XYZ file of C-alpha atoms in Angstrom:
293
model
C 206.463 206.987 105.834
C 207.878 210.796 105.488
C 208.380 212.648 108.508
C 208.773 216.636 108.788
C 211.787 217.610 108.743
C 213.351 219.166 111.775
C 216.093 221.520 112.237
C 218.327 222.995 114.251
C 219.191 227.071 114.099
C 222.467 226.034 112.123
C 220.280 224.064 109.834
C 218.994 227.789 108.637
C 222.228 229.963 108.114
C 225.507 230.300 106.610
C 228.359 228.283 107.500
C 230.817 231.654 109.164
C 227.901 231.573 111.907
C 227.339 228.047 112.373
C 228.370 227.869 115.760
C 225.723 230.798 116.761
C 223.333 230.133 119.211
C 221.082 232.770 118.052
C 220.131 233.763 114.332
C 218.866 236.611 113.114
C 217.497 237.503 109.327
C 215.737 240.366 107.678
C 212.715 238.506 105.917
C 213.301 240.580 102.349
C 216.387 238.711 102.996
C 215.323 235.337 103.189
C 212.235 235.750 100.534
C 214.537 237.055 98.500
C 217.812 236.204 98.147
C 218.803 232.296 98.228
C 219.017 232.341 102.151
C 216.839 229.136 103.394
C 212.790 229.070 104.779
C 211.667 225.973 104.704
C 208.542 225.790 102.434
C 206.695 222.450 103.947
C 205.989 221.455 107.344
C 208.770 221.189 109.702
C 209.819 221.271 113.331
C 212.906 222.911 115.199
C 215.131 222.302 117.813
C 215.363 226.273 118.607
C 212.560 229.016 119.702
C 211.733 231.411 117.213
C 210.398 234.652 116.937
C 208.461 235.903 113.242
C 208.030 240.068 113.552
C 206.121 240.725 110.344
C 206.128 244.572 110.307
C 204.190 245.133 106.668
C 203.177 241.539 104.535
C 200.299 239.200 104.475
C 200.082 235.334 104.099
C 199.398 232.230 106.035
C 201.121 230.923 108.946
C 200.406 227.537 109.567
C 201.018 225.993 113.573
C 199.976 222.762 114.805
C 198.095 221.761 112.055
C 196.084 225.284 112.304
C 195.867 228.005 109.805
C 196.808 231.882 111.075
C 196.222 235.129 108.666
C 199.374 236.691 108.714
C 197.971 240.672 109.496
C 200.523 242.652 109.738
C 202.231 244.426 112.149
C 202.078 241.187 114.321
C 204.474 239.358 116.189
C 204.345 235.103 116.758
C 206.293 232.810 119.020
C 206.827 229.736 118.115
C 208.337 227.253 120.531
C 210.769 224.011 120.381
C 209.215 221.424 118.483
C 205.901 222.563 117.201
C 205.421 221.938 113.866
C 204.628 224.665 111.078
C 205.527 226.248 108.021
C 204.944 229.903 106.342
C 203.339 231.080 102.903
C 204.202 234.420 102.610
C 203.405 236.947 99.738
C 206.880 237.860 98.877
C 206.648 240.692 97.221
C 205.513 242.883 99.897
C 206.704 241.494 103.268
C 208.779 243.249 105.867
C 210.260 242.116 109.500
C 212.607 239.873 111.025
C 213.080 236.737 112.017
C 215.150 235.327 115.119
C 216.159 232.050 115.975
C 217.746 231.226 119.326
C 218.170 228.058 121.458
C 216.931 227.882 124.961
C 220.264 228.099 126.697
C 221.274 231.429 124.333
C 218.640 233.060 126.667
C 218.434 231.251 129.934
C 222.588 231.231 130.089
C 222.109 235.187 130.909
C 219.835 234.563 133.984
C 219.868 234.068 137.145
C 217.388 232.198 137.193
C 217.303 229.561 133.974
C 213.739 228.250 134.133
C 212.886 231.867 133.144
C 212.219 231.695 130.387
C 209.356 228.731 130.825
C 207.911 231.064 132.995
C 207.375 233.106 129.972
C 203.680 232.363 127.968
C 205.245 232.955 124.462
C 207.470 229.650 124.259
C 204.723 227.118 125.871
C 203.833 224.599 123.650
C 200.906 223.765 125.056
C 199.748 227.365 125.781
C 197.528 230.049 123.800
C 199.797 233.284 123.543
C 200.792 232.331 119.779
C 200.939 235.443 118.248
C 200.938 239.667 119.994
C 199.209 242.034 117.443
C 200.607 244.983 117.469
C 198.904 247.972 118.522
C 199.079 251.523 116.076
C 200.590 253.148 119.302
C 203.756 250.595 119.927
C 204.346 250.147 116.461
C 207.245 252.483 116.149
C 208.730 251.082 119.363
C 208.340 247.706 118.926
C 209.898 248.290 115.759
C 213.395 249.970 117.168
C 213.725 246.964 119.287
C 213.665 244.560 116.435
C 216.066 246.971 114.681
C 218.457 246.822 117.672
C 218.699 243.475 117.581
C 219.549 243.021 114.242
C 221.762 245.468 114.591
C 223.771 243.787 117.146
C 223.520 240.656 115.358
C 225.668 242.519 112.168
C 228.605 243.598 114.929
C 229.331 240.335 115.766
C 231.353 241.933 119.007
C 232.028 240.343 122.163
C 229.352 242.370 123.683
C 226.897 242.015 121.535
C 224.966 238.998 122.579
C 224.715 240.108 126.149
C 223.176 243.399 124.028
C 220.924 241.064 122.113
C 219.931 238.933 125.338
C 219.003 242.213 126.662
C 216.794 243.555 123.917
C 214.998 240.321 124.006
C 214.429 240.464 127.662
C 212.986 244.583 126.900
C 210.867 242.877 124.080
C 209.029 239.976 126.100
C 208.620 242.762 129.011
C 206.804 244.813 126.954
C 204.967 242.978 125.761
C 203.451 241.312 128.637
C 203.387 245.197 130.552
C 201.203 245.686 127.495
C 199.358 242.600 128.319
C 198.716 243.549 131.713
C 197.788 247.340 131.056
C 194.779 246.236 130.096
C 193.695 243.942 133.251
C 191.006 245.727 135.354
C 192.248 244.476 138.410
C 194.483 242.179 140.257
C 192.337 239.381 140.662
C 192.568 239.003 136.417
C 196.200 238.461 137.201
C 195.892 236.088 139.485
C 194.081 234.033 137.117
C 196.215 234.434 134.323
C 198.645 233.075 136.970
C 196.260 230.188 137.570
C 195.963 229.635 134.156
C 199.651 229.350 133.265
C 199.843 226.819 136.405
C 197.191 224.777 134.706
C 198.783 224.619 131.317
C 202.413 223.556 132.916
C 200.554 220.738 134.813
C 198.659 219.390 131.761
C 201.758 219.644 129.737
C 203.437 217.396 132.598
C 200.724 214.931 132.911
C 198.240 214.807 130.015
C 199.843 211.433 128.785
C 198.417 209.917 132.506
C 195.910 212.256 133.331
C 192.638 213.423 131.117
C 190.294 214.561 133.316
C 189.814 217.857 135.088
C 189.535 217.200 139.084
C 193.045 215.422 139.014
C 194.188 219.389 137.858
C 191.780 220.895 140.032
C 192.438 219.428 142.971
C 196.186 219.792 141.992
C 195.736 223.360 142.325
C 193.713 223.132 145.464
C 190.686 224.801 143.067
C 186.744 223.334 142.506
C 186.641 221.810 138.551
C 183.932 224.697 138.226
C 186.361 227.669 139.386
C 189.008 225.946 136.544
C 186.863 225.861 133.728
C 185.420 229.590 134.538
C 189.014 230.657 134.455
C 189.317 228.630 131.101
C 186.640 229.737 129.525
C 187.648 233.201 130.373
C 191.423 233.408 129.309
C 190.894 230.386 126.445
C 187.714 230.359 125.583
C 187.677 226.636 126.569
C 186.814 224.584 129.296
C 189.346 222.873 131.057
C 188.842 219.444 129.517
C 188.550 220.967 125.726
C 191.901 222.497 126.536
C 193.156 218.676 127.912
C 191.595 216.739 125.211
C 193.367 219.473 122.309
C 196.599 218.801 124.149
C 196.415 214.879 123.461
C 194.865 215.375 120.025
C 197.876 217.415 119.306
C 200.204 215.366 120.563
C 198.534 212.160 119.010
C 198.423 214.185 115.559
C 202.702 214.620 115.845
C 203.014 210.762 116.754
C 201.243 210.089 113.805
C 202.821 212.332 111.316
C 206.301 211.977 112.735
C 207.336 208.770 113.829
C 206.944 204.802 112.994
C 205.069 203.990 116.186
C 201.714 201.562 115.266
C 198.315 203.366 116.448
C 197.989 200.554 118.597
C 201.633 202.084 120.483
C 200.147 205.548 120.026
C 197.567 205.001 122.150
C 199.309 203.044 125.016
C 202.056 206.127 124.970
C 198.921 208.366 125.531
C 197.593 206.680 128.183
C 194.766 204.758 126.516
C 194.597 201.503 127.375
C 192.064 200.481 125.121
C 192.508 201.216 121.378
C 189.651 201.141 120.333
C 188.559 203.508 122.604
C 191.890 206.145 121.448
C 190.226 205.631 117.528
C 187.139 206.781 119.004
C 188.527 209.906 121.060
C 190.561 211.060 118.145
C 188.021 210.726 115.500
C 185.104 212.523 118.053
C 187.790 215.487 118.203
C 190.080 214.961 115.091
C 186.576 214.824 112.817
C 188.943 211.508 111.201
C 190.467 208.723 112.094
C 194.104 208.106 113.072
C 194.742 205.992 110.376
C 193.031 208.392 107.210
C 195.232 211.418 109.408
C 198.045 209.943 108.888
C 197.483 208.219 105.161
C 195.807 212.103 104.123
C 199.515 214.262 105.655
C 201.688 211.518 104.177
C 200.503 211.603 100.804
């Protein structure tokens, strides 16, 4: 059975920076010159960041399909899986790879950065579209970066730590601009909670009162807060996190569907075929046989 293939930032650049923590390319670069995107599905060790300032194209993540609409601006975290399809010819940006500890090595605090909703794999803040009006700044950032990236100096990856600190900042000041009041905030900070616990426990627990009363909330109060920062209630958004997770243990390892479904907390099956085809709209067994081919 083929797996995806997954890489570490090294995997992606040249061997004078191979013991870099953080990468950083221009993508007319990479699209064209013989620097290395991978072209199929595949899976990191690293975060990255895609800034696509002018270009079109698809951007595939977890198994779902993304326009690419320029200017726009996606996270993708530690081992999801995707893979781009760009239109070569006419796009424009950068793209930054960095391992975990490149960032949280700079903070006081090191869970930081899982504080942060870009880099949670389980969460919804996949991509920022970028507004007419921050264009120009969002795009001096990027270009600072880079820019440090080129020195190579002592200083300049506490400079490039720091630009990436001004970027997720504004972006989520930009987020919060447009809250009417605090009590939005305090559900987005529900919210987050809710994701972290089901990203802890959805392998045990896949039902919404053990969250609920977990964060001393009523199921009802949870899904109205789900509906209203997902668009999903909060057993959609428990039953997509085992799908997913189910879909990766098909695709990527040599477990039987039988071990699949003991490892996600199905003790019947039969009754995991069922779930997965209900949601999946297939099988396990044609998912597999159909992204293996």
């Amino acid at each position: 059975m083929s797996n995806f293939p997954v890489y570490s930032a090294c995997d992606l650049i040249s061997t004078e920076n191979s013991e870099s923590e953080i990468v950083v390319h221009e993508l007319q670069d990479l699209l064209t010159e013989k620097s290395f995107i991978p072209e199929k599905p595949h899976r990191h060790t690293f975060h990255q960041i895609l800034y696509v300032e002018e270009g079109a194209g698809i951007h595939k993540i977890d198994f779902e399909d993304y326009s690419i609409d320029s200017p726009i601006i996606y996270f993708i975290s530690a081992g999801q899986v995707h893979d781009l399809n760009f239109k070569k010819q006419v796009t424009k940006g950068y793209l930054i790879n960095f391992n975990a500890e490149f960032f949280t090595s700079f903070l006081a605090k090191s869970h930081c950065i899982d504080k942060l909703p870009f880099f949670r794999i389980n969460g919804n803040f996949t991509s920022y579209q970028i507004k007419k009006d921050k264009a120009e700044e969002l795009k001096e950032i990027f270009y600072k970066i880079n820019f440090e990236y080129k020195q190579q100096k002592r200083k300049s990856e506490d400079l490039i730590r720091i630009y990436l600190l001004e970027l997720f900042y504004f972006i989520l000041n930009d987020e919060e601009n447009t809250d009417e009041n605090i009590n939005i905030t305090n559900q987005r900070i529900l919210i987050n909670k809710f994701q972290k616990l089901v990203e802890e426990n959805y392998t045990a627990e896949h039902y919404p009162k053990f969250y609920a009363d977990k964060l001393a909330i009523t199921a009802n109060y949870l899904n109205f807060v789900c509906r209203t920062f997902a668009g999903k209630k909060a057993g959609e958004i428990i039953r997509n996190r085992i799908i997913l997770e189910a879909k990766r243990l098909l695709i990527n390892s040599e477990l039987s569907i039988s071990q699949i479904s003991f490892q996600l907390g199905f003790e019947d099956n039969s009754y995991f075929t069922k779930f997965f085809k209900t949601h999946a709209k297939i099988s396990p067994s044609e998912f597999r046989q159909h992204l293996n081919k």
